[in-house]
PDB file of C-alpha atoms and ligand atoms in Angstrom:
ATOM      1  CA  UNK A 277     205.467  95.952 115.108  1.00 65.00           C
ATOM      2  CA  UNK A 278     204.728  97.286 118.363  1.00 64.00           C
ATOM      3  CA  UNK A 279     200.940  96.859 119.428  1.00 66.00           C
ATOM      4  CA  UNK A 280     200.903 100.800 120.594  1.00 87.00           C
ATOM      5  CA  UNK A 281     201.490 101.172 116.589  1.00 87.00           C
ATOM      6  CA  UNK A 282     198.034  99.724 116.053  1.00 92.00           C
ATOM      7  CA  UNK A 283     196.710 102.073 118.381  1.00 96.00           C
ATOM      8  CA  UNK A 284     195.385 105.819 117.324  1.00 97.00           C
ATOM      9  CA  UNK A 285     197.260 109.036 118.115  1.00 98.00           C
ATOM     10  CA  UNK A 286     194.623 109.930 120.874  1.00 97.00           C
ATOM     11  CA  UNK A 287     194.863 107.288 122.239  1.00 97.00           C
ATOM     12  CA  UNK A 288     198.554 106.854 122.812  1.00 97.00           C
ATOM     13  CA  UNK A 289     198.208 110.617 123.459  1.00 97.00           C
ATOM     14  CA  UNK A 290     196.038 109.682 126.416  1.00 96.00           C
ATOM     15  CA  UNK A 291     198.126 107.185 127.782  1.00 92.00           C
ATOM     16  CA  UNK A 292     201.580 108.407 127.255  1.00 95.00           C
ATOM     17  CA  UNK A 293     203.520 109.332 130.060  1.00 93.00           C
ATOM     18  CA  UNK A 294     206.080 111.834 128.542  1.00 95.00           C
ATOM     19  CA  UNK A 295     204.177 115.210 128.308  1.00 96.00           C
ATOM     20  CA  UNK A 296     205.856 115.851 125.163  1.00 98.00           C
ATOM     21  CA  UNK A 297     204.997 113.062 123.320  1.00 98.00           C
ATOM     22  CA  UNK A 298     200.954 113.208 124.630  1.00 98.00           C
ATOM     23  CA  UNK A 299     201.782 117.198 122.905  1.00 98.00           C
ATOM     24  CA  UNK A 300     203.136 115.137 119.832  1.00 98.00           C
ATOM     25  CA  UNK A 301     199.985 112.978 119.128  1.00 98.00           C
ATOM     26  CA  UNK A 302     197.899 115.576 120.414  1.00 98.00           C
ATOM     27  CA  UNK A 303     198.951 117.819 117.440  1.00 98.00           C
ATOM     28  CA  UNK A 304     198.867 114.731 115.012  1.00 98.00           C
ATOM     29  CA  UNK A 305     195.320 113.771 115.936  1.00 98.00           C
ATOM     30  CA  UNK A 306     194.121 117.524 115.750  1.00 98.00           C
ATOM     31  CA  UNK A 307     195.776 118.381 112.524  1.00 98.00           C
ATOM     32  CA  UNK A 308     195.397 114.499 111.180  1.00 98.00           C
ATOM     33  CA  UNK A 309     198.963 115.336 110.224  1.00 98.00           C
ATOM     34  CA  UNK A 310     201.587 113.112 110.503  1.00 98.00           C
ATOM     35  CA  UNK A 311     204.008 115.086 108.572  1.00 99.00           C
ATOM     36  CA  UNK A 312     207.478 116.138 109.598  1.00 99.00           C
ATOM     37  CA  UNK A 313     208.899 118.682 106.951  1.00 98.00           C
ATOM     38  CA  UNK A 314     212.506 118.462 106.718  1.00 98.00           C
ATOM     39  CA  UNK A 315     212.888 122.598 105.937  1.00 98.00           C
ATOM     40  CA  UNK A 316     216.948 122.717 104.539  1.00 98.00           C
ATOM     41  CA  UNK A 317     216.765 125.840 103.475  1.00 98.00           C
ATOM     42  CA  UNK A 318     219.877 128.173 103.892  1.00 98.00           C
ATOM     43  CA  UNK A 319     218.343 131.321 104.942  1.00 98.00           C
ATOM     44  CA  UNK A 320     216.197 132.590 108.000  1.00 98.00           C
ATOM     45  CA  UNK A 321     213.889 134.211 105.173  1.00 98.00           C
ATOM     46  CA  UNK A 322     213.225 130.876 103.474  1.00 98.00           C
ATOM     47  CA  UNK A 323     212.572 129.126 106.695  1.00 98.00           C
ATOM     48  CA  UNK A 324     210.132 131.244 107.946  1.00 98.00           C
ATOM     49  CA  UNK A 325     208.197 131.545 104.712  1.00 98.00           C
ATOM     50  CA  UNK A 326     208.433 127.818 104.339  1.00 98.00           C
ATOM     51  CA  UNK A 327     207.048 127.321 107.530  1.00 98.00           C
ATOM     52  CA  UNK A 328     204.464 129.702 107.459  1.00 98.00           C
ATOM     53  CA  UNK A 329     203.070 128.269 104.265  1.00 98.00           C
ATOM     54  CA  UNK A 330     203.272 124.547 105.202  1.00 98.00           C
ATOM     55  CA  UNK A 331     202.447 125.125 108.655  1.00 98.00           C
ATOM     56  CA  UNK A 332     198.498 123.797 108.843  1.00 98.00           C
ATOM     57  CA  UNK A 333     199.595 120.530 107.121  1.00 98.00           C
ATOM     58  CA  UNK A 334     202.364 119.405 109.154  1.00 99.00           C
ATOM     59  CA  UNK A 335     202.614 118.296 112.684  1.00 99.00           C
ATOM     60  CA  UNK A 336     206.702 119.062 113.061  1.00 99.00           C
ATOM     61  CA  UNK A 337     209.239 121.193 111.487  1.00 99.00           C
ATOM     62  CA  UNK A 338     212.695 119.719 111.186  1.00 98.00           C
ATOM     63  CA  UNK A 339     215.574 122.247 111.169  1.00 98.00           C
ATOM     64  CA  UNK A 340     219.033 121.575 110.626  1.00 98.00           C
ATOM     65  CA  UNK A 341     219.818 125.075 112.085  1.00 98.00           C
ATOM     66  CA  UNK A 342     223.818 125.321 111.834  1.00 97.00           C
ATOM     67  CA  UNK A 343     222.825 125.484 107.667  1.00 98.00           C
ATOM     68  CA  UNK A 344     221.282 128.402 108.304  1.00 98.00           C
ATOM     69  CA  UNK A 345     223.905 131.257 106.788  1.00 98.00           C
ATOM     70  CA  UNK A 346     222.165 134.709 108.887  1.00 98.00           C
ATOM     71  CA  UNK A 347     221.104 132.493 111.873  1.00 98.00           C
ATOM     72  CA  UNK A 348     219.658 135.289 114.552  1.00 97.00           C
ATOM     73  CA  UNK A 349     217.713 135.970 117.561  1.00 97.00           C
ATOM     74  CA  UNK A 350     215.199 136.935 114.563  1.00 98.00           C
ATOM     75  CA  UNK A 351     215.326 133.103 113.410  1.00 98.00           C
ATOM     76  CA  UNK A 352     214.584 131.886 116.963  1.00 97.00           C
ATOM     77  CA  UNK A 353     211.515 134.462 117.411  1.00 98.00           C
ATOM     78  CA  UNK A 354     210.282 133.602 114.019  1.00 98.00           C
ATOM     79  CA  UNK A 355     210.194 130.150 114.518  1.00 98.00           C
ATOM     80  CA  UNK A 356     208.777 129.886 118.163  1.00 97.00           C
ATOM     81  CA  UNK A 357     206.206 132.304 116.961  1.00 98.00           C
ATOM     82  CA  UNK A 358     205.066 130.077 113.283  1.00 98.00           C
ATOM     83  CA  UNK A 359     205.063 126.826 115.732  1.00 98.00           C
ATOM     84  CA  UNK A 360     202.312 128.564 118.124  1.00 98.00           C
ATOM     85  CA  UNK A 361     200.574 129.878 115.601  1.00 98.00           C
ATOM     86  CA  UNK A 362     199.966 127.000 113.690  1.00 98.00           C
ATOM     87  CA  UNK A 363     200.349 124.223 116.422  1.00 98.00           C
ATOM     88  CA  UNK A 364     203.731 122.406 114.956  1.00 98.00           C
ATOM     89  CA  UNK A 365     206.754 121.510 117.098  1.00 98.00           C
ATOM     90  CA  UNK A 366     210.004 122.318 116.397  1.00 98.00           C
ATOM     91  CA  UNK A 367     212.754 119.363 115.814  1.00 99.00           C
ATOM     92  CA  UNK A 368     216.426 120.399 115.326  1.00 98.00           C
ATOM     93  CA  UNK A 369     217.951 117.404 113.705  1.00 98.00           C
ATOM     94  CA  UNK A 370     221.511 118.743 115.406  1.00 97.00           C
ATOM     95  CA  UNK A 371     222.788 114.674 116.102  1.00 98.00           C
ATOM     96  CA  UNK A 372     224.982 115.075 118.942  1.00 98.00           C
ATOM     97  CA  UNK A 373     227.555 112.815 118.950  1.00 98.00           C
ATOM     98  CA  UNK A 374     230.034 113.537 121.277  1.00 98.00           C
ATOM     99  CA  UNK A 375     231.143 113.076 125.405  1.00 98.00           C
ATOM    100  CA  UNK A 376     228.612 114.108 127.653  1.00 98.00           C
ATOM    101  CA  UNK A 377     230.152 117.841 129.006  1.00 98.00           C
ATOM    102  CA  UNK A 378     230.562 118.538 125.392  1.00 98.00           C
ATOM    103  CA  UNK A 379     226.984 117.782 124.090  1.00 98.00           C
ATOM    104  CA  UNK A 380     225.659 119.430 127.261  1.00 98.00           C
ATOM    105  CA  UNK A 381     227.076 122.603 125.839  1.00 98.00           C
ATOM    106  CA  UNK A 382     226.078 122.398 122.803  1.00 98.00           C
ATOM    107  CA  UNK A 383     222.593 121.857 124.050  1.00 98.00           C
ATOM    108  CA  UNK A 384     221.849 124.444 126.316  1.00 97.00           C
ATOM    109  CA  UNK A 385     224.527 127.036 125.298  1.00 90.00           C
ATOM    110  CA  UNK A 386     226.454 128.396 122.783  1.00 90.00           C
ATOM    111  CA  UNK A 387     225.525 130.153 119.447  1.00 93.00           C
ATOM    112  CA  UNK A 388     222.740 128.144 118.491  1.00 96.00           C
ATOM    113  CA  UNK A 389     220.929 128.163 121.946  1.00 96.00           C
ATOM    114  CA  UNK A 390     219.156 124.860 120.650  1.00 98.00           C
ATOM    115  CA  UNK A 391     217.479 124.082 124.475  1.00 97.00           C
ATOM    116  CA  UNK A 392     215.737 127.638 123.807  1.00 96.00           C
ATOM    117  CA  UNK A 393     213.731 126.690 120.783  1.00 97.00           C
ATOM    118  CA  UNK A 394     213.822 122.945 119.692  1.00 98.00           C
ATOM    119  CA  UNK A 395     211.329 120.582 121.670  1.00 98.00           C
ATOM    120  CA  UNK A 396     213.065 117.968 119.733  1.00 98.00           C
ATOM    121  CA  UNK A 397     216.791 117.364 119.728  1.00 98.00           C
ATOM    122  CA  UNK A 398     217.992 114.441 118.494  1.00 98.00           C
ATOM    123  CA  UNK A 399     221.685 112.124 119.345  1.00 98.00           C
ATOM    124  CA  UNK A 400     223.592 109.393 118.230  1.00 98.00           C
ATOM    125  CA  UNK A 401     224.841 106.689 120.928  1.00 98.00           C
ATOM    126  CA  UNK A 402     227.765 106.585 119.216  1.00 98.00           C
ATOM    127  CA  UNK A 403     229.952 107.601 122.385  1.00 98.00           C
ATOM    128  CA  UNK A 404     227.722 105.048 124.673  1.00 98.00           C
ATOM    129  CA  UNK A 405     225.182 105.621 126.922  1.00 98.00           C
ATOM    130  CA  UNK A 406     226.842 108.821 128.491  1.00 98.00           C
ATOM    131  CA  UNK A 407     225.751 111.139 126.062  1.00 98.00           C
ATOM    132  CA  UNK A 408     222.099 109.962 126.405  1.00 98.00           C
ATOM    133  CA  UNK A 409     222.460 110.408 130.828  1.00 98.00           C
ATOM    134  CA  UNK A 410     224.428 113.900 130.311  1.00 98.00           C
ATOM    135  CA  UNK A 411     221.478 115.707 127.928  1.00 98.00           C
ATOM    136  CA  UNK A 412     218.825 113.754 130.321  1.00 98.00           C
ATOM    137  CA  UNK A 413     220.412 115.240 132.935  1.00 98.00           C
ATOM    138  CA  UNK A 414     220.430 118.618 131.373  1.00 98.00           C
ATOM    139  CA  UNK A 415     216.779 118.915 129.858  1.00 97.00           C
ATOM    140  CA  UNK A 416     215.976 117.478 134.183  1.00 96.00           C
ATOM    141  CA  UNK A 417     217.841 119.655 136.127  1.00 96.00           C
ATOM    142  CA  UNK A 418     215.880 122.104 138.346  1.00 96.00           C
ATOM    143  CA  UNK A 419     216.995 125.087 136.879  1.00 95.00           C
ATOM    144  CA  UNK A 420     216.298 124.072 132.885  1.00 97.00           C
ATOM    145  CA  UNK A 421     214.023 126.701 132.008  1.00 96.00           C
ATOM    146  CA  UNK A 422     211.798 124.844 129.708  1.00 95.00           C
ATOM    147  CA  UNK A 423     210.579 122.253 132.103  1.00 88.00           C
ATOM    148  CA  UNK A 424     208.690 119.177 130.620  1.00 91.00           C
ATOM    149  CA  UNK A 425     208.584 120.356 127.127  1.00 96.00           C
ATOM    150  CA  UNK A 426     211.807 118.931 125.318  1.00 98.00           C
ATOM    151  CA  UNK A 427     212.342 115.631 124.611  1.00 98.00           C
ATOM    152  CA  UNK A 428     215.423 113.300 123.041  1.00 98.00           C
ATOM    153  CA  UNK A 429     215.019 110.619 119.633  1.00 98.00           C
ATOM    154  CA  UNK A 430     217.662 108.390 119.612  1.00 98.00           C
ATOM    155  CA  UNK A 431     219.760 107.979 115.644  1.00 98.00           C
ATOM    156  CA  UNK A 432     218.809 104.225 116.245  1.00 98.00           C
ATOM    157  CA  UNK A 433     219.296 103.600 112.133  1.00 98.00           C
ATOM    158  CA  UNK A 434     219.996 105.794 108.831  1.00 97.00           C
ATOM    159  CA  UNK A 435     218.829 105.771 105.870  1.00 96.00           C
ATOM    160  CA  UNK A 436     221.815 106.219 103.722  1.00 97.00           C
ATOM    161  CA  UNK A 437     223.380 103.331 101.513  1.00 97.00           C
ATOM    162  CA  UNK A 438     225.879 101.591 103.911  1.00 97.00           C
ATOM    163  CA  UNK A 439     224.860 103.452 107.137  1.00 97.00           C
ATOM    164  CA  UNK A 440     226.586 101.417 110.186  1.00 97.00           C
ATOM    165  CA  UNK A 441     223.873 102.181 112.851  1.00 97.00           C
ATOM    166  CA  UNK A 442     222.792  98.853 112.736  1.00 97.00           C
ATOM    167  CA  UNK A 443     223.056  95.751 114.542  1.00 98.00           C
ATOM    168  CA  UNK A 444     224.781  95.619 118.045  1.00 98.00           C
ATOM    169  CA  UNK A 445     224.835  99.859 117.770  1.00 98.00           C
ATOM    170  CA  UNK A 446     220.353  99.920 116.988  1.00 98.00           C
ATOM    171  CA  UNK A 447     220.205  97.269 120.172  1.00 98.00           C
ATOM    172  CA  UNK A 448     222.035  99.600 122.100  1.00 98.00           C
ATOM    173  CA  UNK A 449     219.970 102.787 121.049  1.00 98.00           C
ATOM    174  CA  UNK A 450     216.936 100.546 122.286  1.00 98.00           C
ATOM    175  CA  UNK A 451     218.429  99.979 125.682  1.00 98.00           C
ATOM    176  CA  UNK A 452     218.931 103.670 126.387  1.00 98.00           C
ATOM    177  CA  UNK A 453     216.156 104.706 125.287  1.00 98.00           C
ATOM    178  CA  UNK A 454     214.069 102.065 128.194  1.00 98.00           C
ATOM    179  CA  UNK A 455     216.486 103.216 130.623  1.00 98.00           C
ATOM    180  CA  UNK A 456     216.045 106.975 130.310  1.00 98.00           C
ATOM    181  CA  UNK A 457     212.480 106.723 129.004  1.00 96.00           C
ATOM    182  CA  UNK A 458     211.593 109.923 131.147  1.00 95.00           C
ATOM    183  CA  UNK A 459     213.436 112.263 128.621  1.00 97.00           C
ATOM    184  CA  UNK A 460     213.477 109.772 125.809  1.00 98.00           C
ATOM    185  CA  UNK A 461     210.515 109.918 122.817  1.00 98.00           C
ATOM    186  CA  UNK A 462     211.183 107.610 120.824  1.00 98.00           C
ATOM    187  CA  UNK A 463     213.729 106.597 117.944  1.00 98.00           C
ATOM    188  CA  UNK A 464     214.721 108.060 114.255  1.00 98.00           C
ATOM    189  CA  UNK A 465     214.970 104.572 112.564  1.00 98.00           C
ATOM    190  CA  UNK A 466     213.339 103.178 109.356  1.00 97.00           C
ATOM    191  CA  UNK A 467     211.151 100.749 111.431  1.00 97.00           C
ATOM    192  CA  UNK A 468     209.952 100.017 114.700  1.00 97.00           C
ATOM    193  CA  UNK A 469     212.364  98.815 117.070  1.00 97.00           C
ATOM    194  CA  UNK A 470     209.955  96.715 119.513  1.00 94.00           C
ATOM    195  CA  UNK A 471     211.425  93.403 117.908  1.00 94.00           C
ATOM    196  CA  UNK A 472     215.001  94.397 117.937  1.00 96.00           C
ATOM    197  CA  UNK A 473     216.943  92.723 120.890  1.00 95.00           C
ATOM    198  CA  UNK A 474     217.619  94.072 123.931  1.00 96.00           C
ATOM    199  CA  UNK A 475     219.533  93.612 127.389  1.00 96.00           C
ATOM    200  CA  UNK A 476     216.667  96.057 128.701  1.00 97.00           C
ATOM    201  CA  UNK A 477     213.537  94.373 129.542  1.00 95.00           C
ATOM    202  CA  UNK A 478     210.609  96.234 127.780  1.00 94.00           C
ATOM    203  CA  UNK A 479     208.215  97.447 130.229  1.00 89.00           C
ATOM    204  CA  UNK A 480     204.321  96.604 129.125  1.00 86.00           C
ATOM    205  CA  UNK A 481     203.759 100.157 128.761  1.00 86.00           C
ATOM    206  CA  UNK A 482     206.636 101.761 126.585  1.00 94.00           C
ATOM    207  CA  UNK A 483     205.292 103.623 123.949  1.00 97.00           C
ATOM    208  CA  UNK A 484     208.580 104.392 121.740  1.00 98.00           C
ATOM    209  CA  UNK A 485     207.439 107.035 118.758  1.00 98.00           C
ATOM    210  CA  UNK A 486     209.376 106.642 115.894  1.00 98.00           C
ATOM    211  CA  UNK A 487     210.218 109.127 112.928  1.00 98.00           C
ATOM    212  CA  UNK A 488     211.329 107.880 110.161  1.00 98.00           C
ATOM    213  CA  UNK A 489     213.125 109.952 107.264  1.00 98.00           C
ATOM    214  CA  UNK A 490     213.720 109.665 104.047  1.00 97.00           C
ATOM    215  CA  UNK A 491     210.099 109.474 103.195  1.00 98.00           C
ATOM    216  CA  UNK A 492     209.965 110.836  99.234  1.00 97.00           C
ATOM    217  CA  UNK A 493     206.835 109.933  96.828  1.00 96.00           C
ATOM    218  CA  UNK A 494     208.362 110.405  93.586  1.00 94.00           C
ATOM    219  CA  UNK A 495     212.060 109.397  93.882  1.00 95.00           C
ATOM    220  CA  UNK A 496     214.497 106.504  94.979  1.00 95.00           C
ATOM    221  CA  UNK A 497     217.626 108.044  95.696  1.00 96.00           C
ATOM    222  CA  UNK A 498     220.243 110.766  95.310  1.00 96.00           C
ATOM    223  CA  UNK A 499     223.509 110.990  94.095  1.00 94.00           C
ATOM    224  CA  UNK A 500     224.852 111.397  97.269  1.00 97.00           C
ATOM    225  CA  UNK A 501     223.422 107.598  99.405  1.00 96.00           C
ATOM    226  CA  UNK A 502     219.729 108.850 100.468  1.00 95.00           C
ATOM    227  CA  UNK A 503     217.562 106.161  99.841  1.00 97.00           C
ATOM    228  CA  UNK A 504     213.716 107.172 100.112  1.00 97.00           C
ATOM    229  CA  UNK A 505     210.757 104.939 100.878  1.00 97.00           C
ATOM    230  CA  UNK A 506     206.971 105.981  99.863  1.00 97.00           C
ATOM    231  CA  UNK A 507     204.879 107.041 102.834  1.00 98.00           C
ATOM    232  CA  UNK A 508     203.318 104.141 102.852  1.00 98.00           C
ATOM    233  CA  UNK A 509     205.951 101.929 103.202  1.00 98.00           C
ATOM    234  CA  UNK A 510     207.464 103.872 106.426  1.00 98.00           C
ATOM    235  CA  UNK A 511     204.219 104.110 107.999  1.00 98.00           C
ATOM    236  CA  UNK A 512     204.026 100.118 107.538  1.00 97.00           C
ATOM    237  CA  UNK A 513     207.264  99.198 108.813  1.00 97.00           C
ATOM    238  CA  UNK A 514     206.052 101.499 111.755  1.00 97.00           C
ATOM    239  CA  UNK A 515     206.787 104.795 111.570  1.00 98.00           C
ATOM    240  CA  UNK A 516     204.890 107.368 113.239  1.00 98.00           C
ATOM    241  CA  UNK A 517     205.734 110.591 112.006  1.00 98.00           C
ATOM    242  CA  UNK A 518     207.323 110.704 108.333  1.00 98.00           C
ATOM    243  CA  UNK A 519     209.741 112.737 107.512  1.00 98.00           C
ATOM    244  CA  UNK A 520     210.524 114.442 104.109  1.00 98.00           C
ATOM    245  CA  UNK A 521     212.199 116.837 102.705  1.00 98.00           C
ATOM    246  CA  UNK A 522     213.032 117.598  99.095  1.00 98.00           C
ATOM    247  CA  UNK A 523     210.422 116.027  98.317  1.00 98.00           C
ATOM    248  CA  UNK A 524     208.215 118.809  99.768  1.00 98.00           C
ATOM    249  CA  UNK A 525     210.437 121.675  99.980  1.00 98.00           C
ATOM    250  CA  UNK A 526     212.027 121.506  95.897  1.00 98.00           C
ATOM    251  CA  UNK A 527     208.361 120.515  94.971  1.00 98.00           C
ATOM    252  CA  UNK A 528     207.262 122.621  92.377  1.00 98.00           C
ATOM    253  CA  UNK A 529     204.718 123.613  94.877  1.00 98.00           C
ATOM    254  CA  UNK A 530     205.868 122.678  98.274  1.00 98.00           C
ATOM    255  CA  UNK A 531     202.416 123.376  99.654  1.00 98.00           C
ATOM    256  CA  UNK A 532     200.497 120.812  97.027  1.00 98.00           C
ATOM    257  CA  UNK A 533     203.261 118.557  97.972  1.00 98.00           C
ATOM    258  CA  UNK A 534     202.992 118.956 102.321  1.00 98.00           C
ATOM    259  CA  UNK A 535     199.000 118.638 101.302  1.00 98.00           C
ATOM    260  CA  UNK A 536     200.009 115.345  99.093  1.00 98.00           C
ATOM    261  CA  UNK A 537     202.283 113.690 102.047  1.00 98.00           C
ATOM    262  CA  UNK A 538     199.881 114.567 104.322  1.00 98.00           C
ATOM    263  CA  UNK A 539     196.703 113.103 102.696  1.00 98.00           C
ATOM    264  CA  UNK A 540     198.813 109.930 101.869  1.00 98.00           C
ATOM    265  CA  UNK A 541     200.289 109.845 105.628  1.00 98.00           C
ATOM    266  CA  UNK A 542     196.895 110.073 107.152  1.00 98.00           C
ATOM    267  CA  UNK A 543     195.347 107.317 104.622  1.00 98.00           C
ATOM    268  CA  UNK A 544     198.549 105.043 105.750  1.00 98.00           C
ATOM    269  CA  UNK A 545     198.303 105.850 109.373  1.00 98.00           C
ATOM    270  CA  UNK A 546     193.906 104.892 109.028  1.00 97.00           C
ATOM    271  CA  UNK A 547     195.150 101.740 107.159  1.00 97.00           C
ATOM    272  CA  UNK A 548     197.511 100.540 110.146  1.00 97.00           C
ATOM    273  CA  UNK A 549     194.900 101.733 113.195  1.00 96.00           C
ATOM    274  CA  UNK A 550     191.897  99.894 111.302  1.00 92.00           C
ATOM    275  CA  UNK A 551     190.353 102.949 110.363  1.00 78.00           C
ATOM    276  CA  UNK A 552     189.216 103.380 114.031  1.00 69.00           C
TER     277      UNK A 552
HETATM  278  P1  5BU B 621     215.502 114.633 102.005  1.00 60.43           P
HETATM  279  O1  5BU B 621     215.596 115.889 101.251  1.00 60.43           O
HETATM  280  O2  5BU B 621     214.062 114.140 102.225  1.00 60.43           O
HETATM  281  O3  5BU B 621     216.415 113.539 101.502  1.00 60.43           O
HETATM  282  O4  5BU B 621     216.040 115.039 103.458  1.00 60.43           O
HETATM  283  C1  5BU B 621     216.181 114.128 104.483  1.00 60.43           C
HETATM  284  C2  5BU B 621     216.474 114.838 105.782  1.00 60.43           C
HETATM  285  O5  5BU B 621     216.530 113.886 106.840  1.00 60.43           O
HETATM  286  C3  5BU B 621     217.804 115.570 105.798  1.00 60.43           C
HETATM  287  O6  5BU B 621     217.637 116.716 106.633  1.00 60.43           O
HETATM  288  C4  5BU B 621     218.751 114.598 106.444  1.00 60.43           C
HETATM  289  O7  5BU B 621     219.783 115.265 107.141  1.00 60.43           O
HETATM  290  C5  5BU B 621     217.847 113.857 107.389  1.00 60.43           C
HETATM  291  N1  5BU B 621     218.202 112.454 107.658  1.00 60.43           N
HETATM  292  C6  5BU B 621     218.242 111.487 106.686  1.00 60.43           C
HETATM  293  O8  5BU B 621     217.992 111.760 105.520  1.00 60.43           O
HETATM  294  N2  5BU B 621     218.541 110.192 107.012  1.00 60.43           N
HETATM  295  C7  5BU B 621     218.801 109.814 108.270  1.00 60.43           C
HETATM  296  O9  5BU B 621     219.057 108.632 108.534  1.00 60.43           O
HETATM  297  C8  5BU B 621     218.728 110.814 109.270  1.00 60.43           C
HETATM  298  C9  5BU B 621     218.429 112.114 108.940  1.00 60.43           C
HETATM  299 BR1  5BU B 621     219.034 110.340 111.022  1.00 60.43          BR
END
């Protein structure tokens, strides 16, 4: 595991060079929250109340937005509003996957207007190491509106049953991510990625976060490939932020749950830092 893992959330906060990720730890440390909630609900109503109510316990919201079936302005305002007033950021799990003029598009226009309201986007490097440059290039230009406050994870690894981001595919994840480290956080992955070989030198002061999903206390699996790992486990292998959600959101009641991931993520997190 990375020796940054070992470290506290302020502290990486204080030495981090990406603005968004010193935000990132800065919310974690103040809300001793290391909870992302994956919200996939269908409806702008749901989302909102969802986030509303779980709000003070977790320190990001994860959206896949395009599941959303009355997606609005409304859901946009609603959202930006629930993150400031409870101090959460906003993570669209969109995985771009495509050339780089198409995912710059889909970024920063179109119907979703993701750039406007996700901090976090996420991408696979599926199509190589173009799609990484063309939404770096995007989120850097002069004329982005939302200056230093987005950032990119990297799909380094999945965590359904026979996922193929593995191997030469998770190496190459970990080389773009040191060579466009300005715009890149970190990595969704089940682990940290420090060990995993690379044909880009680490430098002594990367500080990669990883989030790593399904996180689920009281279940294995679905029907469909998820496999789920306890808090616990995640935050061992070296995850940073955990992410569930079903296991929070179809809780009989999702706040108990967020409290119950959170209270286990934070005892986790103490374990790993040495209770410092
Ligand atoms: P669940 O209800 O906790 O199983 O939801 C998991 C969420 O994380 C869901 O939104 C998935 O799309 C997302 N996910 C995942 O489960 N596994 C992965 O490897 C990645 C994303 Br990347």
């Amino acid at each position: 595991m990375s020796s940054k893992s070992q470290s506290t959330y302020g502290a990486r906060a204080a030495n981090h060079p990406n603005p968004l990720a010193r935000k990132l730890f800065q919310v974690a440390e103040a809300k001793k929250s290391n909870v992302t909630v994956s919200a996939d609900v269908t409806t702008t109503a749901e989302l909102l109340d969802l986030a509303d109510r779980l709000g003070p316990y977790i320190a990001v919201i994860k959206t896949h937005i395009d599941i959303l079936s009355d997606f609005s302005q409304e859901t946009i305002t609603g959202l930006n509003a629930l993150a400031a007033k409870h101090n959460f950021l906003i993570f669209e799990d969109r995985k771009f996957i495509d050339i780089g003029n198409t995912v710059q598009k889909q970024y920063h226009q179109g119907t979703l207007r993701i750039s406007e309201w996700a901090h976090i986007i996420n991408c696979s490097v599926l199509p190589g190491e173009g799609i990484v440059e063309a939404l770096a290039q995007t989120a850097q230009s002069p004329d982005f509106p939302y200056g230093q406050d987005r950032g990119l994870l990297i799909l380094a690894e999945m965590t359904s049953k026979g996922s193929l981001a593995t191997g030469s595919y998770t190496s190459a994840s970990v080389d773009y991510a040191r060579k466009y480290q300005s715009f890149v956080l970190g990595f969704v992955s089940t682990r940290s990625l420090t060990e995993v070989e690379s044909t880009v030198a680490a430098n002594e002061n990367e500080d990669f976060v990883v989030f790593t999903t399904g996180v689920n206390l009281s279940s294995k699996g679905d029907k469909l490939g998820q496999q789920y790992q306890t808090p616990q486990s995640a935050i061992g292998r070296g995850a940073d932020f955990i992410i569930a959600g079903r296991g929070i959101y179809a809780a009989p009641d999702p706040v108990e749950a967020a409290k119950q991931y959170q209270q286990q993520g934070w005892e986790a997190y103490m374990a790993r830092v040495g209770g410092q």
